Tab-separated table of C-alpha atoms and ligand atoms in Angstrom:
chain	number	residue	atom	x	y	z
A	1	MET	CA	154.702	90.268	84.698
A	2	ASP	CA	155.019	88.489	88.005
A	3	GLY	CA	157.600	88.491	90.742
A	4	LEU	CA	160.270	91.115	91.219
A	5	HIS	CA	159.422	92.649	87.842
A	6	SER	CA	155.794	93.158	88.735
A	7	THR	CA	154.732	96.798	88.975
A	8	ILE	CA	151.757	98.888	89.941
A	9	THR	CA	150.879	102.115	88.167
A	10	LEU	CA	150.881	105.167	90.414
A	11	ASN	CA	148.267	107.909	90.040
A	12	ASN	CA	150.548	109.884	87.709
A	13	GLY	CA	151.171	106.921	85.395
A	14	VAL	CA	154.632	106.034	86.730
A	15	LYS	CA	155.196	102.321	87.256
A	16	MET	CA	156.591	101.209	90.610
A	17	PRO	CA	157.873	97.720	91.460
A	18	ARG	CA	155.651	95.953	93.971
A	19	PHE	CA	158.541	94.492	95.956
A	20	GLY	CA	161.828	96.054	97.016
A	21	LEU	CA	164.609	96.354	99.559
A	22	GLY	CA	164.621	98.800	102.470
A	23	VAL	CA	167.737	99.908	104.330
A	24	TRP	CA	166.332	101.344	107.566
A	25	LYS	CA	168.965	101.771	110.306
A	26	THR	CA	171.787	100.359	108.264
A	27	ASP	CA	175.219	101.963	108.173
A	28	ASN	CA	176.770	103.045	104.873
A	29	ARG	CA	178.912	99.970	104.403
A	30	THR	CA	176.126	97.516	105.210
A	31	SER	CA	173.703	99.475	103.101
A	32	ARG	CA	176.078	99.359	100.137
A	33	ASP	CA	176.477	95.601	100.483
A	34	SER	CA	172.810	94.796	100.917
A	35	VAL	CA	171.699	97.087	98.090
A	36	ALA	CA	174.281	95.602	95.720
A	37	ALA	CA	173.280	92.068	96.782
A	38	ALA	CA	169.601	92.833	96.254
A	39	ILE	CA	170.109	94.238	92.758
A	40	LYS	CA	172.388	91.360	91.837
A	41	ASN	CA	169.591	89.014	92.915
A	42	GLY	CA	166.889	90.682	90.883
A	43	TYR	CA	165.422	93.410	93.122
A	44	LEU	CA	164.419	96.492	91.144
A	45	ALA	CA	163.325	98.826	93.942
A	46	ILE	CA	165.470	100.365	96.661
A	47	ASP	CA	164.100	102.500	99.495
A	48	THR	CA	166.199	104.764	101.694
A	49	ALA	CA	165.878	108.098	103.548
A	50	ARG	CA	167.991	111.014	104.719
A	51	GLN	CA	167.032	109.992	108.224
A	52	TYR	CA	168.820	106.671	107.849
A	53	GLY	CA	172.165	108.401	107.265
A	54	ASN	CA	173.118	105.910	104.569
A	55	GLU	CA	172.396	107.567	101.247
A	56	GLN	CA	176.092	107.475	100.310
A	57	GLY	CA	176.283	103.744	100.973
A	58	THR	CA	172.966	103.164	99.231
A	59	GLY	CA	174.227	105.089	96.204
A	60	ALA	CA	177.435	103.070	96.153
A	61	GLY	CA	175.365	99.869	96.354
A	62	ILE	CA	173.183	101.010	93.480
A	63	LYS	CA	176.222	101.690	91.312
A	64	LEU	CA	177.818	98.363	92.182
A	65	GLY	CA	174.583	96.392	91.850
A	66	LEU	CA	173.746	97.877	88.456
A	67	GLU	CA	177.240	97.032	87.198
A	68	GLN	CA	177.066	93.476	88.509
A	69	ALA	CA	173.595	92.902	87.109
A	70	GLY	CA	174.299	94.622	83.778
A	71	LEU	CA	171.378	96.990	84.295
A	72	LYS	CA	170.815	100.684	83.600
A	73	ARG	CA	169.787	103.308	86.140
A	74	SER	CA	166.398	103.488	84.448
A	75	ASP	CA	165.799	99.802	85.222
A	76	LEU	CA	165.780	100.646	88.925
A	77	PHE	CA	163.203	102.457	91.079
A	78	VAL	CA	164.837	104.501	93.829
A	79	THR	CA	162.907	106.082	96.689
A	80	THR	CA	164.279	108.480	99.272
A	81	LYS	CA	162.646	110.755	101.813
A	82	LEU	CA	162.783	114.361	102.943
A	83	TYR	CA	164.190	114.584	106.470
A	84	ASN	CA	161.952	116.186	109.106
A	85	GLY	CA	164.653	118.651	110.093
A	86	GLU	CA	165.033	119.801	106.483
A	87	GLN	CA	161.394	120.610	105.876
A	88	GLY	CA	160.613	124.216	104.994
A	89	ASP	CA	160.309	126.464	101.969
A	90	TYR	CA	161.415	125.652	98.446
A	91	ASP	CA	164.995	126.887	98.956
A	92	GLN	CA	165.394	124.736	102.021
A	93	VAL	CA	163.808	121.616	100.530
A	94	SER	CA	165.547	121.873	97.167
A	95	ARG	CA	168.910	122.322	98.888
A	96	ALA	CA	168.214	119.235	100.994
A	97	PHE	CA	167.133	117.304	97.925
A	98	GLU	CA	170.224	118.278	95.897
A	99	ASN	CA	172.451	117.089	98.757
A	100	GLN	CA	170.572	113.795	98.793
A	101	LEU	CA	171.045	113.376	95.046
A	102	LYS	CA	174.737	114.094	95.461
A	103	ASP	CA	175.121	111.514	98.213
A	104	LEU	CA	173.176	108.953	96.224
A	105	GLY	CA	175.264	109.708	93.125
A	106	LEU	CA	172.071	110.037	91.073
A	107	ASP	CA	170.611	112.747	88.903
A	108	TYR	CA	166.989	111.973	89.766
A	109	VAL	CA	165.001	109.811	92.124
A	110	ASP	CA	161.898	107.904	91.153
A	111	LEU	CA	159.914	108.673	94.280
A	112	TYR	CA	160.507	111.415	96.841
A	113	LEU	CA	158.512	111.038	100.049
A	114	MET	CA	157.966	113.401	102.931
A	115	HIS	CA	159.141	111.220	105.796
A	116	TRP	CA	156.723	112.518	108.452
A	117	PRO	CA	154.039	115.201	108.645
A	118	VAL	CA	155.764	117.792	110.840
A	119	ASP	CA	152.719	119.877	111.707
A	120	LYS	CA	154.278	123.314	111.355
A	121	THR	CA	155.902	122.729	108.002
A	122	TYR	CA	154.355	119.859	106.078
A	123	ILE	CA	152.101	121.882	103.790
A	124	GLU	CA	154.855	124.318	102.806
A	125	SER	CA	157.308	121.458	102.367
A	126	TYR	CA	154.883	119.550	100.189
A	127	HIS	CA	154.484	122.579	97.910
A	128	ALA	CA	158.276	122.620	97.574
A	129	MET	CA	158.197	118.933	96.635
A	130	GLU	CA	155.514	119.690	94.040
A	131	LYS	CA	157.919	122.169	92.505
A	132	LEU	CA	160.709	119.576	92.381
A	133	TYR	CA	158.242	117.266	90.671
A	134	ARG	CA	157.259	119.886	88.101
A	135	GLU	CA	160.940	120.557	87.444
A	136	GLY	CA	161.338	116.861	86.556
A	137	LYS	CA	163.812	116.094	89.341
A	138	VAL	CA	161.612	113.363	90.781
A	139	ARG	CA	159.288	111.079	88.855
A	140	ALA	CA	156.685	110.980	91.615
A	141	ILE	CA	156.103	112.550	95.016
A	142	GLY	CA	154.334	111.253	98.059
A	143	VAL	CA	154.303	111.097	101.814
A	144	SER	CA	154.883	108.674	104.641
A	145	ASN	CA	153.250	108.210	108.042
A	146	PHE	CA	150.232	110.371	107.236
A	147	ASP	CA	147.076	109.673	109.221
A	148	ASN	CA	143.750	110.483	107.577
A	149	ASP	CA	143.275	113.898	109.212
A	150	ARG	CA	146.611	115.190	108.040
A	151	MET	CA	146.141	113.601	104.642
A	152	GLU	CA	142.777	115.292	104.277
A	153	LYS	CA	144.328	118.643	105.115
A	154	LEU	CA	147.124	118.019	102.659
A	155	LEU	CA	144.665	117.101	99.907
A	156	GLU	CA	142.827	120.388	100.426
A	157	GLU	CA	146.065	122.259	99.716
A	158	ALA	CA	147.878	120.011	97.272
A	159	GLU	CA	148.060	120.554	93.535
A	160	VAL	CA	149.665	117.156	92.980
A	161	ILE	CA	147.897	114.295	94.732
A	162	PRO	CA	150.513	112.253	96.605
A	163	ALA	CA	151.261	109.082	94.675
A	164	VAL	CA	152.139	107.112	97.807
A	165	ASN	CA	151.627	107.064	101.566
A	166	GLN	CA	154.231	104.731	103.042
A	167	MET	CA	152.962	103.325	106.338
A	168	GLU	CA	153.980	100.726	108.855
A	169	PHE	CA	152.076	97.651	107.705
A	170	ASN	CA	152.456	94.116	108.974
A	171	PRO	CA	150.260	91.358	110.429
A	172	THR	CA	149.702	93.099	113.756
A	173	ASN	CA	149.291	96.603	112.293
A	174	GLN	CA	147.203	96.643	109.147
A	175	GLU	CA	146.100	100.299	109.108
A	176	ARG	CA	142.649	99.460	107.733
A	177	GLU	CA	141.229	102.982	107.951
A	178	ILE	CA	144.249	104.616	106.359
A	179	LEU	CA	144.335	101.977	103.631
A	180	ALA	CA	140.649	102.532	102.822
A	181	PHE	CA	141.023	106.327	102.820
A	182	ASP	CA	144.147	106.304	100.670
A	183	GLN	CA	142.657	103.821	98.206
A	184	SER	CA	139.561	105.969	97.837
A	185	HIS	CA	141.820	108.905	96.866
A	186	ASP	CA	143.977	106.931	94.430
A	187	ILE	CA	146.965	107.082	96.777
A	188	GLU	CA	149.009	103.883	97.019
A	189	MET	CA	149.482	102.926	100.656
A	190	THR	CA	152.753	101.012	100.719
A	191	ALA	CA	154.408	99.138	103.580
A	192	TRP	CA	157.400	99.835	105.770
A	193	SER	CA	158.400	97.281	108.394
A	194	PRO	CA	156.485	94.529	106.606
A	195	LEU	CA	157.842	91.922	109.032
A	196	GLY	CA	156.761	93.948	112.039
A	197	GLY	CA	160.311	94.617	113.137
A	198	GLY	CA	160.726	90.866	113.345
A	199	GLU	CA	157.970	90.423	115.952
A	200	SER	CA	155.457	88.762	113.631
A	201	LEU	CA	158.130	86.250	112.680
A	202	THR	CA	157.559	84.469	115.980
A	203	ASN	CA	153.761	84.595	115.921
A	204	PRO	CA	152.318	81.056	116.382
A	205	VAL	CA	149.779	81.479	113.549
A	206	ILE	CA	152.557	82.499	111.151
A	207	ASP	CA	154.709	79.701	112.465
A	208	ALA	CA	151.977	77.112	111.797
A	209	LEU	CA	151.538	78.446	108.252
A	210	ALA	CA	155.301	78.318	107.718
A	211	LYS	CA	155.207	74.620	108.596
A	212	LYS	CA	152.133	73.992	106.460
A	213	TYR	CA	153.640	75.606	103.336
A	214	ASP	CA	157.216	74.571	104.118
A	215	ARG	CA	158.387	78.201	103.921
A	216	SER	CA	159.998	80.577	106.390
A	217	ALA	CA	157.841	82.840	108.537
A	218	ALA	CA	159.190	85.848	106.612
A	219	GLN	CA	158.112	84.298	103.314
A	220	ILE	CA	154.612	83.643	104.667
A	221	ILE	CA	154.231	87.273	105.768
A	222	LEU	CA	155.636	88.691	102.542
A	223	ARG	CA	153.464	86.402	100.439
A	224	TRP	CA	150.424	87.528	102.454
A	225	GLU	CA	151.323	91.157	101.716
A	226	TRP	CA	151.747	90.271	98.065
A	227	GLN	CA	148.302	88.657	97.934
A	228	ARG	CA	146.871	91.675	99.755
A	229	ASP	CA	148.313	93.817	96.922
A	230	ILE	CA	150.395	95.894	99.313
A	231	VAL	CA	153.587	97.278	97.794
A	232	THR	CA	156.408	96.316	100.136
A	233	VAL	CA	160.011	97.160	100.937
A	234	VAL	CA	161.667	94.659	103.234
A	235	LYS	CA	164.931	95.119	105.029
A	236	SER	CA	167.563	92.494	105.435
A	237	THR	CA	171.286	92.888	105.736
A	238	HIS	CA	171.979	89.241	104.915
A	239	GLU	CA	172.238	88.124	101.323
A	240	LYS	CA	170.686	84.727	102.130
A	241	ARG	CA	167.610	86.421	103.577
A	242	ILE	CA	167.518	88.982	100.766
A	243	ILE	CA	167.255	86.059	98.365
A	244	GLN	CA	164.846	84.093	100.545
A	245	ASN	CA	162.526	87.083	100.965
A	246	SER	CA	162.148	87.370	97.205
A	247	GLN	CA	161.263	83.699	96.759
A	248	ILE	CA	157.557	84.138	97.310
A	249	PHE	CA	156.269	83.933	93.778
A	250	ASP	CA	156.101	80.174	93.375
A	251	PHE	CA	153.437	79.427	95.967
A	252	SER	CA	150.248	80.993	97.183
A	253	LEU	CA	148.315	81.081	100.426
A	254	SER	CA	144.741	79.881	100.381
A	255	ASP	CA	142.063	82.544	100.880
A	256	GLU	CA	141.391	81.008	104.263
A	257	ASP	CA	145.030	81.387	105.318
A	258	VAL	CA	145.168	84.995	104.069
A	259	GLN	CA	142.152	85.577	106.278
A	260	LYS	CA	143.892	83.963	109.256
A	261	ILE	CA	146.692	86.534	108.974
A	262	ASN	CA	144.185	89.343	108.416
A	263	GLU	CA	142.757	88.400	111.790
A	264	LEU	CA	146.094	89.003	113.536
A	265	ASP	CA	145.555	92.757	113.210
A	266	GLN	CA	145.677	94.516	116.581
A	267	GLY	CA	146.102	98.029	115.219
A	268	LYS	CA	149.408	97.873	117.062
A	269	ARG	CA	151.403	100.797	115.787
A	270	GLY	CA	154.808	101.633	117.296
A	271	LEU	CA	153.862	103.617	120.401
A	272	TRP	CA	156.399	106.342	119.853
A	273	TYR	CA	154.601	107.782	116.888
A	274	ASP	CA	151.022	107.072	117.846
A	275	ASP	CA	150.022	110.690	117.263
A	276	PHE	CA	152.107	110.792	114.067
A	277	GLN	CA	154.414	113.381	115.507
A	278	TRP	CA	158.032	112.787	116.199
A	279	HIS	CA	159.014	112.419	119.861
A	280	ASN	CA	162.135	112.805	121.896
A	281	PRO	CA	162.775	110.000	124.356
A	282	ASN	CA	161.322	112.298	127.039
A	283	GLY	CA	157.999	112.138	125.231
A	284	LYS	CA	157.965	115.767	124.004
A	285	VAL	CA	157.170	116.457	120.373
A	286	ALA	CA	160.537	117.248	118.837
A	287	ASN	CA	159.455	117.904	115.282
A	288	GLY	CA	162.011	115.487	114.287
A	289	ILE	CA	165.269	117.228	113.877
A	290	ASP	CA	167.436	115.437	116.303
A	291	GLN	CA	166.718	111.932	117.455
A	292	TRP	CA	165.947	108.604	115.980
A	293	PRO	CA	163.488	107.328	118.568
A	294	ASP	CA	164.755	103.854	119.189
A	295	THR	CA	161.990	102.836	121.546
A	296	ARG	CA	160.060	100.422	119.374
A	297	LYS	CA	158.860	97.337	121.210
B	1	LIG	P1	168.435	91.196	109.232
B	1	LIG	O1	168.849	92.494	108.624
B	1	LIG	O2	169.388	90.724	110.279
B	1	LIG	O3	168.099	90.143	108.198
B	1	LIG	P2	160.894	94.825	109.069
B	1	LIG	O4	160.904	94.639	107.596
B	1	LIG	O5	159.596	94.551	109.661
B	1	LIG	O6	161.481	96.146	109.493
B	1	LIG	O7	161.840	93.712	109.684
B	1	LIG	C1	163.159	93.755	109.381
B	1	LIG	C2	163.882	92.846	110.328
B	1	LIG	O8	163.619	91.487	109.991
B	1	LIG	C3	165.345	93.080	110.198
B	1	LIG	O9	165.846	93.202	111.489
B	1	LIG	C4	165.878	91.841	109.488
B	1	LIG	O10	167.105	91.452	110.082
B	1	LIG	C5	164.833	90.794	109.768
B	1	LIG	N1	164.644	89.904	108.604
B	1	LIG	C6	164.526	90.238	107.314
B	1	LIG	N2	164.336	89.152	106.547
B	1	LIG	C7	164.316	88.093	107.378
B	1	LIG	C8	164.163	86.686	107.200
B	1	LIG	N3	163.962	86.158	105.992
B	1	LIG	N4	164.212	85.902	108.301
B	1	LIG	C9	164.401	86.407	109.535
B	1	LIG	N5	164.555	87.729	109.759
B	1	LIG	C10	164.507	88.569	108.705
């Protein structure tokens, strides 16, 4: 099946939609509205996190969207993430998870990701997530923002191979080494910030392709990700853009044009997490409990 119904099969056999909506840095009300609008317009995957502070709104949007679209919970694929400050042993992580379920108004999530590898606690926390998985509370577990060294260490300890590693991925940051490593271990590297925080939208190469194909810059980037077989969640808080972003299944980029975008890679990761640890604005590793580092360029 093509389009919004298209899925990939994760390493544990669970099917995950290849295209979905993200709600990064969106308040509860906006999150509710954009999630409901996305589901109403055919999206089947929703991605949130404790860190975003909008699980209640996301849950309300899921409920509303499912009602409006006449769908069942099982038609939807919901991802959320363990907050850095709630990493720890099983008691700690399961308490955090139960609170997340409550806020989302759900009795399971499809994919539970560790948001960041907090060095002191990520192995213990991952074991706790494995237990949640074995208990059937989540259909798949995975991680996010794991570089290859930390992933290798995790794989040495893990009993359940992470299904997913969600990474920043966009034209100027293509994470080639992480993609190759994850693929070789049957881990699906998926994309956050597929539009590069908006920056790639103004890139002249993308702009020229937008004119050539008579599409928006966002559609060109998302279509490129689609043709690169990268599972994507894209954020927009505007229904028009939510719809536009999903209209990428009726055209294709030539191999040459895919290559042109491949060549935009600068390995340009957001500076504030270049060592994959969470930083306070003063630059000190904070292990993630307190701040959202809003210093992206
Ligand atoms: P908005 O919510 O106002 O639509 P990324 O996915 O890389 O994080 O980028 C998300 C940013 O791109 C958001 O700020 C979002 O803003 C914007 N965006 C999403 N879709 C589009 C679009 N089709 N055209 C222009 N900007 C978009």
